[in-house]
Amino acid sequence: MYKILDKKLDKLETDSQQAYIQSLKSYVEQLSIEWGRRPTYFIQTFGCQQNENDSEIIAGVLEASGFVLAESYEEADVSAVNTCSIRENADTRLFGHLGILKTLKNENKNRITILCGCMMTQDQHIEKIKKSFSFVDLIFGPHDIYRLPLLLWDTICNNQRIIAVSEENHWHEQTKLPMARSRKFRGLVSIMYGCDNFCTFCIVPYTRGRESSRSYKSILKEIQELISEGYTEVMLLGQNVNAWGKDLRGKVEGPTNFAELLEAVAQNKELKRIRYMSPNPRDIDQQLIDIIGKYNNIEPHMHLPLQSGSNNILKAMRRRHDRERYLEIVEALREARPEITITTDIMVGFPGETEEDFEDTLDLMKQVKFDSAFTFIYSPREGTPAAEYDNQIDQDTITARFNRLVELQNAHSLASNQSVIGKEVEILLEGISHGDDNILTGRTADFRLINISIPAEIRKRLPEIAINQEGLNGDYFEGKYCLVKLTKAKTFSIEGEMTAFDVNL
Ligand code: 5AD
Ligand code: SF4
């Protein structure tokens, strides 16, 4: 039997979270003595960077309580899955993971299993978990992360089984939970939560709730903390990031629009790269474009979801931009910042999409020539208006269109990457390549992914700590800058050769 917690958080409950961390800590200390080792945790995160940022809080609370990070579910005493429901494949993957976790729980009943994230706000999933995966110990929603210490206390120390999925409540500014950041190169800063747009295909407004902006002061405070920790790149996050402040207007003093916030962040000279994800064409105005043109440390890159190039489909999607406005924004951005790269999200197979609509998408892609794009097949999401439309497109047509879309985009991506070959650029290193321990990966200011080899004369001047038995030590390189000569373009990345390391750029 699960204990179902109140849907509404109250202020008293959030005030006591620091005390719960202390209690957990004493409990974990006892356990460590008993076991002769520290208890461990592992978090699997699906979905967007906001989920990643939430997982950083979960990790932060667990680490502050004395848990240490494990490498897999198998090695973890506490396993958490932070779920995503944006497309079907994101949510079906959870049930595969639950299979593994069930086996592990059967082996050892003391293991704790936690589920959180967007899927947990949907009743049908909760019912399925209660019925078929009732070994799960704790379920909480995106709005409940700020009472996590209490939830963990009751689950881990009091053996309770809990479901806590609240309606919108944003006490995050009061509770100030610890955060264990997963990257040394890019500090994620959630600046707003939820979305008010209700695009007809999208589940986000139902799972993440209405738009709610964090206060200007607390965002800038977090930015200062990141700077003092040595971060030179930050990424402002929101489902609709440039709607920041709209819900604060008339209610608070001080800046209440995204352009002003971005400018305030850009005035921190210690920050070399300011990113933001994802803006919506609907909320882009000239003021924002001017700020992007004015500050060099705002990334010369914008990820601007298009979805479709057909005005009929955009209307049916309830996107509040049309192709003409989209092109106008692209032109204004390129005028303000000629070197800017523009990337996007495009979807095929939205209900009612005709061949002509699809051709409009290809046509717009040819006009813009996106530097790269995430391409998606429309997936009906239960509870959204479009899932009910009776003009769904058949799979063969969708697959054929998708292949044409990808082919065109790949050609554009490759051409874009070819256009920078021969240049020497500044790279912020992210670690070592998955496939090769002697290759580093990093990004240009305009967000191109670069795989970097190190010539012998630079390698021999590297300190001992930079190299380990397997090859390069990714930890050492993460967050450092280097100069790279770009040598070979591929569709999704570029190869380059390091020309200078750890330069003070
Ligand atoms: N089907 C397919 N793609 C979707 N996206 C959002 N909802 C759906 C859906 N139901 C895509 C959009 C969005 C990106 C984050 O995911 O392109 O911009
Ligand atoms: Fe979903 Fe549209 Fe909101 Fe983006 S703007 S999160 S696609 S509803």
Coordinates of C-alpha atoms and ligand atoms in Angstrom, one line a residue:
M1 CA 0.0 0.0 0.0
Y2 CA 1.3 3.4 -0.9
K3 CA 0.9 6.4 1.3
I4 CA -0.4 9.2 -0.9
L5 CA 0.9 12.6 0.2
D6 CA -1.1 15.8 -0.1
K7 CA -1.2 17.4 -3.5
K8 CA -0.4 20.8 -2.0
L9 CA 2.9 21.5 -0.4
D10 CA 2.8 23.9 2.5
K11 CA 5.4 26.4 3.5
L12 CA 6.1 24.7 6.8
E13 CA 6.9 21.5 5.1
T14 CA 9.5 23.1 2.8
D15 CA 11.1 25.0 5.7
S16 CA 12.0 21.7 7.3
Q17 CA 13.8 20.2 4.4
Q18 CA 17.3 21.1 5.7
A19 CA 16.5 19.4 9.0
Y20 CA 15.5 16.3 7.1
I21 CA 18.9 16.3 5.3
Q22 CA 20.6 16.4 8.7
S23 CA 18.4 13.5 9.9
L24 CA 19.2 11.5 6.8
K25 CA 22.8 12.1 7.3
S26 CA 22.8 10.7 10.8
Y27 CA 20.9 7.7 9.6
V28 CA 23.3 7.1 6.7
E29 CA 26.3 7.5 9.0
Q30 CA 24.9 4.7 11.2
L31 CA 24.3 2.6 8.2
S32 CA 27.9 3.1 6.9
I33 CA 29.3 1.9 10.2
E34 CA 27.0 -1.1 10.2
W35 CA 27.8 -2.0 6.6
G36 CA 31.5 -1.0 6.6
R37 CA 30.9 1.1 3.5
R38 CA 28.9 4.1 2.4
P39 CA 25.5 3.5 0.8
T40 CA 25.4 4.3 -3.0
Y41 CA 23.0 5.8 -5.5
F42 CA 22.5 5.8 -9.2
I43 CA 20.2 8.1 -11.3
Q44 CA 19.1 7.4 -14.8
T45 CA 17.8 10.6 -16.5
F46 CA 15.7 10.7 -19.6
G47 CA 14.5 13.7 -21.6
C48 CA 15.5 17.4 -21.5
Q49 CA 18.1 19.4 -19.8
Q50 CA 15.6 20.5 -17.2
N51 CA 15.3 16.9 -16.2
E52 CA 19.1 16.7 -16.0
N53 CA 19.1 19.8 -13.8
D54 CA 16.4 18.2 -11.5
S55 CA 18.6 15.0 -11.3
E56 CA 21.5 17.3 -10.2
I57 CA 19.3 18.3 -7.2
I58 CA 18.4 14.7 -6.4
A59 CA 22.1 13.8 -6.5
G60 CA 22.9 16.8 -4.4
V61 CA 20.4 15.8 -1.7
L62 CA 21.6 12.2 -1.7
E63 CA 25.3 13.3 -1.5
A64 CA 24.6 15.8 1.3
S65 CA 23.0 12.9 3.1
G66 CA 26.1 10.8 2.7
F67 CA 25.4 8.6 -0.3
V68 CA 28.1 8.1 -2.9
L69 CA 27.6 7.8 -6.7
A70 CA 27.6 4.3 -8.2
E71 CA 28.2 3.4 -11.8
S72 CA 25.0 1.4 -12.4
Y73 CA 21.7 0.2 -10.9
E74 CA 23.4 -3.1 -10.0
E75 CA 25.9 -1.3 -7.8
A76 CA 23.4 1.1 -6.2
D77 CA 21.5 0.9 -2.9
V78 CA 19.2 3.6 -4.1
S79 CA 18.2 3.8 -7.8
A80 CA 16.2 6.6 -9.3
V81 CA 14.7 6.9 -12.8
N82 CA 13.9 10.5 -13.9
T83 CA 11.3 10.0 -16.6
C84 CA 10.2 11.9 -19.7
S85 CA 6.9 11.7 -21.6
I86 CA 7.5 14.0 -24.5
R87 CA 7.5 11.1 -27.1
E88 CA 6.4 7.6 -27.0
N89 CA 9.9 6.0 -27.1
A90 CA 10.8 8.1 -24.1
D91 CA 8.1 6.6 -22.0
T92 CA 8.3 3.0 -23.2
R93 CA 12.0 3.0 -22.2
L94 CA 11.0 3.3 -18.6
F95 CA 9.2 0.0 -18.5
G96 CA 12.4 -1.7 -19.8
H97 CA 14.3 -0.2 -16.9
L98 CA 11.7 -1.2 -14.4
G99 CA 12.2 -4.8 -15.5
I100 CA 15.9 -4.6 -14.6
L101 CA 15.0 -2.9 -11.3
K102 CA 12.5 -5.5 -10.4
T103 CA 15.0 -8.3 -10.8
L104 CA 17.5 -6.4 -8.6
K105 CA 14.8 -5.8 -6.0
N106 CA 14.0 -9.5 -5.9
E107 CA 17.6 -10.2 -5.2
N108 CA 17.8 -7.7 -2.4
K109 CA 14.7 -6.3 -0.8
N110 CA 16.7 -3.5 0.9
R111 CA 17.3 -1.7 -2.4
I112 CA 15.3 1.4 -2.8
T113 CA 13.7 2.3 -6.2
I114 CA 12.5 5.8 -7.0
L115 CA 10.6 7.1 -10.0
C116 CA 10.2 10.8 -10.7
G117 CA 9.8 13.2 -13.6
C118 CA 7.1 14.1 -16.1
M119 CA 5.6 10.6 -16.5
M120 CA 4.7 10.5 -12.9
T121 CA 2.1 13.3 -13.3
Q122 CA 0.1 11.1 -15.5
D123 CA -2.5 8.8 -13.8
Q124 CA -2.3 6.0 -16.4
H125 CA 1.4 5.5 -15.6
I126 CA 0.9 5.6 -11.9
E127 CA -1.9 3.0 -12.2
K128 CA 0.3 0.7 -14.3
I129 CA 3.1 1.0 -11.7
K130 CA 0.8 0.3 -8.8
K131 CA -0.5 -2.8 -10.6
S132 CA 2.6 -4.3 -12.2
F133 CA 5.6 -2.7 -10.6
S134 CA 4.5 -2.2 -7.0
F135 CA 8.0 -2.9 -5.7
V136 CA 8.8 0.8 -6.5
D137 CA 9.3 2.6 -3.1
L138 CA 8.9 6.3 -4.0
I139 CA 7.1 8.1 -6.7
F140 CA 7.2 11.9 -7.0
G141 CA 6.5 14.5 -9.6
P142 CA 8.5 17.4 -11.0
H143 CA 6.9 19.8 -8.5
D144 CA 7.8 17.7 -5.5
I145 CA 11.5 17.7 -5.8
Y146 CA 11.6 20.5 -3.2
R147 CA 10.4 18.1 -0.5
L148 CA 12.7 15.4 -1.5
P149 CA 14.6 15.2 1.9
L150 CA 11.3 14.5 3.6
L151 CA 10.3 11.9 1.0
L152 CA 13.7 10.2 1.3
W153 CA 13.5 10.3 5.1
D154 CA 10.1 8.6 5.1
T155 CA 11.1 6.1 2.4
I156 CA 14.6 5.2 3.5
C157 CA 14.4 5.6 7.3
N158 CA 10.7 4.9 8.0
N159 CA 10.2 2.2 5.4
Q160 CA 7.1 3.9 4.0
R161 CA 6.1 3.6 0.4
I162 CA 5.0 7.0 -1.0
I163 CA 3.3 8.6 -3.9
A164 CA 3.8 12.4 -3.9
V165 CA 2.6 14.2 -7.0
S166 CA 1.6 17.8 -6.4
E167 CA -0.1 20.3 -8.3
E168 CA 2.0 23.3 -9.1
N169 CA 3.9 24.6 -6.2
H170 CA 7.2 26.3 -6.6
W171 CA 9.0 26.5 -3.3
H172 CA 12.4 26.0 -4.8
E173 CA 13.6 29.4 -3.9
Q174 CA 12.8 28.9 -0.2
T175 CA 14.3 25.4 0.2
K176 CA 17.6 25.9 -1.6
L177 CA 18.5 22.2 -1.8
P178 CA 22.1 21.2 -2.5
M179 CA 23.0 20.4 -6.1
A180 CA 25.6 17.9 -7.3
R181 CA 26.4 19.3 -10.8
S182 CA 27.1 16.7 -13.4
R183 CA 29.3 18.8 -15.6
K184 CA 32.3 20.9 -15.0
F185 CA 31.9 22.8 -18.2
R186 CA 28.3 23.9 -18.4
G187 CA 26.3 25.1 -15.4
L188 CA 22.6 24.5 -15.9
V189 CA 20.3 27.1 -14.4
S190 CA 16.6 26.6 -14.5
I191 CA 15.0 30.0 -14.8
M192 CA 11.4 29.0 -15.4
Y193 CA 9.2 26.0 -15.2
G194 CA 6.2 24.8 -17.2
C195 CA 4.6 26.1 -20.4
D196 CA 1.4 28.0 -21.2
N197 CA 1.5 27.5 -24.9
F198 CA -0.5 24.3 -25.2
C199 CA 0.8 23.4 -28.7
T200 CA -1.8 20.7 -29.6
F201 CA 0.8 17.9 -29.9
C202 CA 2.7 18.6 -26.7
I203 CA 2.3 17.0 -23.3
V204 CA 4.6 19.5 -21.4
P205 CA 1.9 21.9 -20.2
Y206 CA 0.1 18.9 -18.7
T207 CA 3.1 17.4 -17.0
R208 CA 5.1 20.4 -16.1
G209 CA 2.2 22.8 -15.5
R210 CA 1.8 26.5 -16.0
E211 CA 4.6 28.9 -16.6
S212 CA 6.3 30.0 -13.5
S213 CA 9.4 32.2 -13.5
R214 CA 12.1 32.1 -10.9
S215 CA 12.9 35.5 -9.4
Y216 CA 15.5 37.7 -11.1
K217 CA 17.5 37.9 -7.8
S218 CA 17.7 34.2 -7.2
I219 CA 18.8 33.5 -10.8
L220 CA 21.6 36.0 -10.7
K221 CA 22.6 34.6 -7.3
E222 CA 23.0 31.1 -8.8
I223 CA 24.9 32.6 -11.7
Q224 CA 27.3 34.2 -9.2
E225 CA 27.7 30.9 -7.4
L226 CA 28.6 29.2 -10.6
I227 CA 31.1 31.9 -11.5
S228 CA 32.7 31.5 -8.1
E229 CA 32.9 27.8 -8.6
G230 CA 34.9 28.5 -11.8
Y231 CA 32.2 27.9 -14.5
T232 CA 32.7 30.0 -17.6
E233 CA 29.6 28.6 -19.5
V234 CA 26.1 28.7 -18.2
M235 CA 22.9 27.5 -19.8
L236 CA 19.6 29.1 -18.9
L237 CA 16.8 26.6 -19.0
G238 CA 13.1 26.7 -19.5
Q239 CA 10.5 24.8 -21.6
N240 CA 9.9 28.2 -23.2
V241 CA 12.9 30.0 -21.9
N242 CA 12.3 33.4 -23.5
A243 CA 8.8 33.6 -21.8
W244 CA 10.7 34.3 -18.6
G245 CA 9.2 37.0 -16.6
K246 CA 5.8 37.2 -18.3
D247 CA 4.0 35.8 -15.3
L248 CA 5.9 38.2 -12.9
R249 CA 4.8 41.4 -14.7
G250 CA 2.9 43.7 -12.5
K251 CA 3.6 41.5 -9.5
V252 CA 7.3 42.3 -8.8
E253 CA 9.7 45.2 -9.1
G254 CA 12.6 45.0 -11.4
P255 CA 13.2 43.3 -14.8
T256 CA 10.5 41.0 -16.0
N257 CA 11.6 40.1 -19.5
F258 CA 14.1 37.6 -20.9
A259 CA 16.1 40.2 -22.9
E260 CA 16.9 42.1 -19.7
L261 CA 17.7 39.0 -17.8
L262 CA 20.0 37.8 -20.5
E263 CA 21.7 41.2 -20.6
A264 CA 22.3 41.1 -16.8
V265 CA 23.8 37.6 -17.1
A266 CA 26.0 38.8 -20.1
Q267 CA 27.4 41.7 -18.1
N268 CA 29.4 39.1 -16.0
K269 CA 32.7 39.2 -17.9
E270 CA 33.8 36.0 -16.3
L271 CA 31.2 34.2 -18.4
K272 CA 32.5 33.4 -21.8
R273 CA 29.5 31.4 -23.1
I274 CA 25.9 32.1 -22.2
R275 CA 23.5 29.6 -23.7
Y276 CA 19.7 29.3 -23.3
M277 CA 17.3 26.5 -24.3
S278 CA 14.8 26.5 -25.8
P279 CA 13.3 29.8 -27.0
N280 CA 10.0 30.0 -28.7
P281 CA 9.6 32.0 -31.9
R282 CA 6.4 33.5 -30.3
D283 CA 8.3 35.3 -27.6
I284 CA 11.3 36.6 -29.7
D285 CA 11.3 40.4 -30.0
Q286 CA 13.7 42.9 -31.4
Q287 CA 15.0 43.8 -27.9
L288 CA 16.2 40.2 -27.5
I289 CA 17.8 40.2 -30.9
D290 CA 19.6 43.5 -30.1
I291 CA 21.0 42.0 -26.9
I292 CA 22.2 38.9 -28.7
G293 CA 23.9 41.3 -31.2
K294 CA 25.5 43.4 -28.5
Y295 CA 27.2 40.9 -26.2
N296 CA 29.9 38.6 -27.5
N297 CA 29.6 36.2 -24.6
I298 CA 26.0 35.4 -25.5
E299 CA 26.4 32.3 -27.7
P300 CA 26.3 32.9 -31.5
H301 CA 23.8 30.1 -31.8
M302 CA 20.1 29.8 -31.4
H303 CA 18.0 26.7 -31.1
L304 CA 14.7 27.8 -32.4
P305 CA 12.0 25.1 -32.8
L306 CA 10.2 25.3 -36.1
Q307 CA 8.1 22.1 -36.0
S308 CA 6.7 22.7 -39.5
G309 CA 7.1 25.0 -42.5
S310 CA 3.4 24.9 -43.4
N311 CA 1.2 27.6 -42.1
N312 CA -1.8 25.2 -42.1
I313 CA 0.0 22.8 -39.9
L314 CA 1.5 25.5 -37.7
K315 CA -2.1 26.7 -37.1
A316 CA -3.3 23.2 -36.4
M317 CA -0.4 22.8 -34.0
R318 CA -1.5 26.0 -32.3
R319 CA 2.0 27.4 -32.7
R320 CA 1.8 31.1 -32.6
H321 CA 4.2 31.8 -35.4
D322 CA 3.9 31.4 -39.1
R323 CA 6.6 30.7 -41.7
E324 CA 6.9 34.4 -42.6
R325 CA 7.5 35.4 -39.0
Y326 CA 10.0 32.6 -38.6
L327 CA 12.0 33.7 -41.6
E328 CA 11.8 37.3 -40.4
I329 CA 13.4 36.2 -37.1
V330 CA 16.1 34.3 -38.8
E331 CA 17.0 37.3 -41.0
A332 CA 17.1 39.6 -38.0
L333 CA 19.3 37.2 -36.1
R334 CA 21.7 36.9 -39.0
E335 CA 21.8 40.7 -39.3
A336 CA 22.5 41.2 -35.6
R337 CA 25.1 38.4 -35.4
P338 CA 26.3 37.3 -38.9
E339 CA 28.2 34.3 -37.5
I340 CA 25.2 32.9 -35.7
T341 CA 24.2 29.2 -36.2
I342 CA 20.6 28.3 -36.2
T343 CA 19.4 24.9 -35.2
T344 CA 15.8 23.6 -34.8
D345 CA 13.3 20.9 -34.0
I346 CA 11.2 19.7 -36.9
M347 CA 8.3 17.1 -36.8
V348 CA 6.8 15.1 -39.6
G349 CA 3.5 13.3 -39.7
F350 CA 1.3 15.7 -37.6
P351 CA -2.3 14.8 -38.2
G352 CA -3.6 16.2 -41.5
E353 CA -0.1 16.9 -42.9
T354 CA -0.5 16.8 -46.7
E355 CA 2.3 16.3 -49.3
E356 CA 2.0 20.1 -49.9
D357 CA 2.4 20.9 -46.2
F358 CA 5.5 18.6 -46.1
E359 CA 6.9 20.3 -49.2
D360 CA 6.5 23.6 -47.4
T361 CA 8.7 22.3 -44.6
L362 CA 11.4 21.2 -47.0
D363 CA 11.1 24.6 -48.8
L364 CA 11.6 26.5 -45.5
M365 CA 14.5 24.3 -44.6
K366 CA 16.1 25.2 -48.0
Q367 CA 15.6 28.8 -47.3
V368 CA 17.0 28.8 -43.8
K369 CA 19.6 26.0 -44.2
F370 CA 19.6 25.0 -40.5
D371 CA 23.1 24.2 -39.2
S372 CA 21.6 21.2 -37.6
A373 CA 18.2 19.9 -36.5
F374 CA 16.5 17.4 -34.3
T375 CA 14.0 15.6 -36.5
F376 CA 11.0 13.9 -35.0
I377 CA 8.1 11.6 -36.1
Y378 CA 4.9 12.9 -34.6
S379 CA 3.8 10.7 -31.7
P380 CA 0.3 11.0 -30.3
R381 CA 0.4 11.8 -26.6
E382 CA -2.6 10.8 -24.6
G383 CA -4.4 13.8 -23.2
T384 CA -3.3 16.2 -25.9
P385 CA -5.8 17.6 -28.5
A386 CA -3.9 16.3 -31.5
A387 CA -4.0 12.7 -30.3
E388 CA -7.8 12.9 -30.8
Y389 CA -7.7 14.2 -34.3
D390 CA -9.1 11.6 -36.8
N391 CA -6.8 12.6 -39.7
Q392 CA -3.7 10.7 -38.4
I393 CA -1.1 10.0 -41.1
D394 CA -0.3 6.4 -42.0
Q395 CA 3.1 5.0 -41.0
D396 CA 4.5 4.4 -44.6
T397 CA 3.8 8.0 -45.6
I398 CA 5.4 9.2 -42.4
T399 CA 8.5 7.0 -42.8
A400 CA 9.0 8.2 -46.4
R401 CA 8.6 11.8 -45.4
F402 CA 10.9 11.4 -42.5
N403 CA 13.6 9.9 -44.6
R404 CA 13.4 12.8 -47.1
L405 CA 13.5 15.3 -44.3
V406 CA 16.6 13.7 -42.7
E407 CA 18.4 13.4 -46.0
L408 CA 17.9 17.1 -46.7
Q409 CA 18.9 18.1 -43.2
N410 CA 22.0 15.9 -43.3
A411 CA 23.1 17.6 -46.5
H412 CA 22.6 21.0 -44.8
S413 CA 24.4 20.0 -41.6
L414 CA 27.3 18.7 -43.6
A415 CA 27.6 21.8 -45.7
S416 CA 27.4 23.9 -42.6
N417 CA 30.3 22.0 -41.0
Q418 CA 32.3 22.1 -44.3
S419 CA 32.0 25.9 -44.3
V420 CA 34.2 26.2 -41.2
I421 CA 37.0 23.7 -42.2
G422 CA 40.4 25.3 -42.0
K423 CA 39.5 27.7 -39.3
E424 CA 41.2 27.8 -35.9
V425 CA 38.6 28.0 -33.1
E426 CA 38.3 28.2 -29.4
I427 CA 36.9 25.0 -27.8
L428 CA 35.5 24.4 -24.4
L429 CA 36.3 20.8 -23.7
E430 CA 33.6 18.4 -22.4
G431 CA 35.6 15.2 -21.9
I432 CA 36.9 12.3 -23.9
S433 CA 35.1 10.7 -26.9
H434 CA 32.9 7.7 -26.3
G435 CA 34.6 5.6 -28.9
D436 CA 38.3 6.6 -28.4
D437 CA 40.1 7.5 -25.1
N438 CA 42.7 9.5 -27.0
I439 CA 40.2 11.8 -28.6
L440 CA 38.7 14.8 -26.7
T441 CA 35.3 16.3 -27.4
G442 CA 34.2 19.8 -27.0
R443 CA 32.1 22.6 -28.5
T444 CA 32.7 25.7 -30.4
A445 CA 31.0 28.9 -29.2
D446 CA 28.4 28.3 -31.9
F447 CA 27.7 24.9 -30.5
R448 CA 29.3 22.6 -33.0
L449 CA 30.5 19.3 -31.7
I450 CA 34.3 18.8 -32.3
N451 CA 36.4 15.7 -31.9
I452 CA 39.9 16.6 -31.2
S453 CA 43.2 14.8 -31.6
I454 CA 46.3 16.0 -29.8
P455 CA 49.5 16.2 -31.8
A456 CA 52.6 14.6 -30.2
E457 CA 54.4 17.9 -29.4
I458 CA 51.4 19.2 -27.4
R459 CA 50.8 15.8 -25.7
K460 CA 54.3 15.6 -24.4
R461 CA 53.9 18.9 -22.7
L462 CA 50.7 17.9 -20.8
P463 CA 51.0 17.3 -17.1
E464 CA 51.1 13.7 -15.8
I465 CA 47.6 13.9 -14.5
A466 CA 46.2 14.5 -18.0
I467 CA 47.0 10.9 -19.1
N468 CA 46.0 7.7 -17.4
Q469 CA 46.3 4.0 -18.4
E470 CA 43.5 3.9 -20.9
G471 CA 44.4 7.2 -22.6
L472 CA 43.4 10.8 -21.8
N473 CA 41.9 11.6 -18.4
G474 CA 38.6 13.2 -19.4
D475 CA 38.1 14.6 -15.9
Y476 CA 41.3 16.7 -16.2
F477 CA 40.3 18.2 -19.5
E478 CA 36.6 18.9 -18.8
G479 CA 35.9 22.6 -18.5
K480 CA 39.3 23.7 -20.0
Y481 CA 39.7 25.7 -23.2
C482 CA 41.9 25.0 -26.2
L483 CA 42.5 26.1 -29.7
V484 CA 41.7 23.7 -32.5
K485 CA 42.3 23.7 -36.2
L486 CA 39.2 22.2 -37.9
T487 CA 40.2 19.6 -40.4
K488 CA 37.3 17.4 -41.5
A489 CA 33.6 17.9 -41.6
K490 CA 31.1 15.1 -40.9
T491 CA 27.3 15.4 -40.7
F492 CA 27.0 15.5 -36.9
S493 CA 30.5 16.6 -35.8
I494 CA 33.8 18.0 -37.0
E495 CA 37.3 16.6 -36.6
G496 CA 40.1 18.9 -35.5
E497 CA 43.6 19.1 -34.2
M498 CA 44.6 20.9 -31.1
T499 CA 47.0 23.8 -31.7
A500 CA 47.2 25.2 -28.1
F501 CA 46.0 23.9 -24.8
D502 CA 44.6 25.5 -21.7
V503 CA 44.9 28.9 -23.2
N504 CA 43.6 31.9 -21.3
L505 CA 41.2 33.2 -24.0
Ligands
5AD1 N1 5.6 14.0 -31.1 C1 6.8 14.2 -31.7 N2 7.6 15.1 -31.3 C2 7.3 15.9 -30.3 N3 7.9 16.9 -29.7 C3 7.1 17.4 -28.7 N4 6.0 16.7 -28.6 C4 6.1 15.7 -29.6 C5 5.2 14.7 -30.1 N5 4.0 14.6 -29.5 C6 9.2 17.5 -30.2 C7 9.0 18.9 -30.6 C8 9.7 19.7 -29.5 C9 10.8 18.7 -29.1 C10 11.3 19.0 -27.7 O1 10.1 17.5 -29.1 O2 9.7 19.1 -31.8 O3 10.2 20.9 -30.0
SF4_2 FE1 5.3 22.0 -25.7 FE2 4.7 24.1 -27.3 FE3 5.2 24.5 -24.7 FE4 7.2 23.8 -26.4 S1 6.0 25.7 -26.5 S2 6.8 23.0 -24.4 S3 6.2 22.5 -27.8 S4 3.5 23.4 -25.6

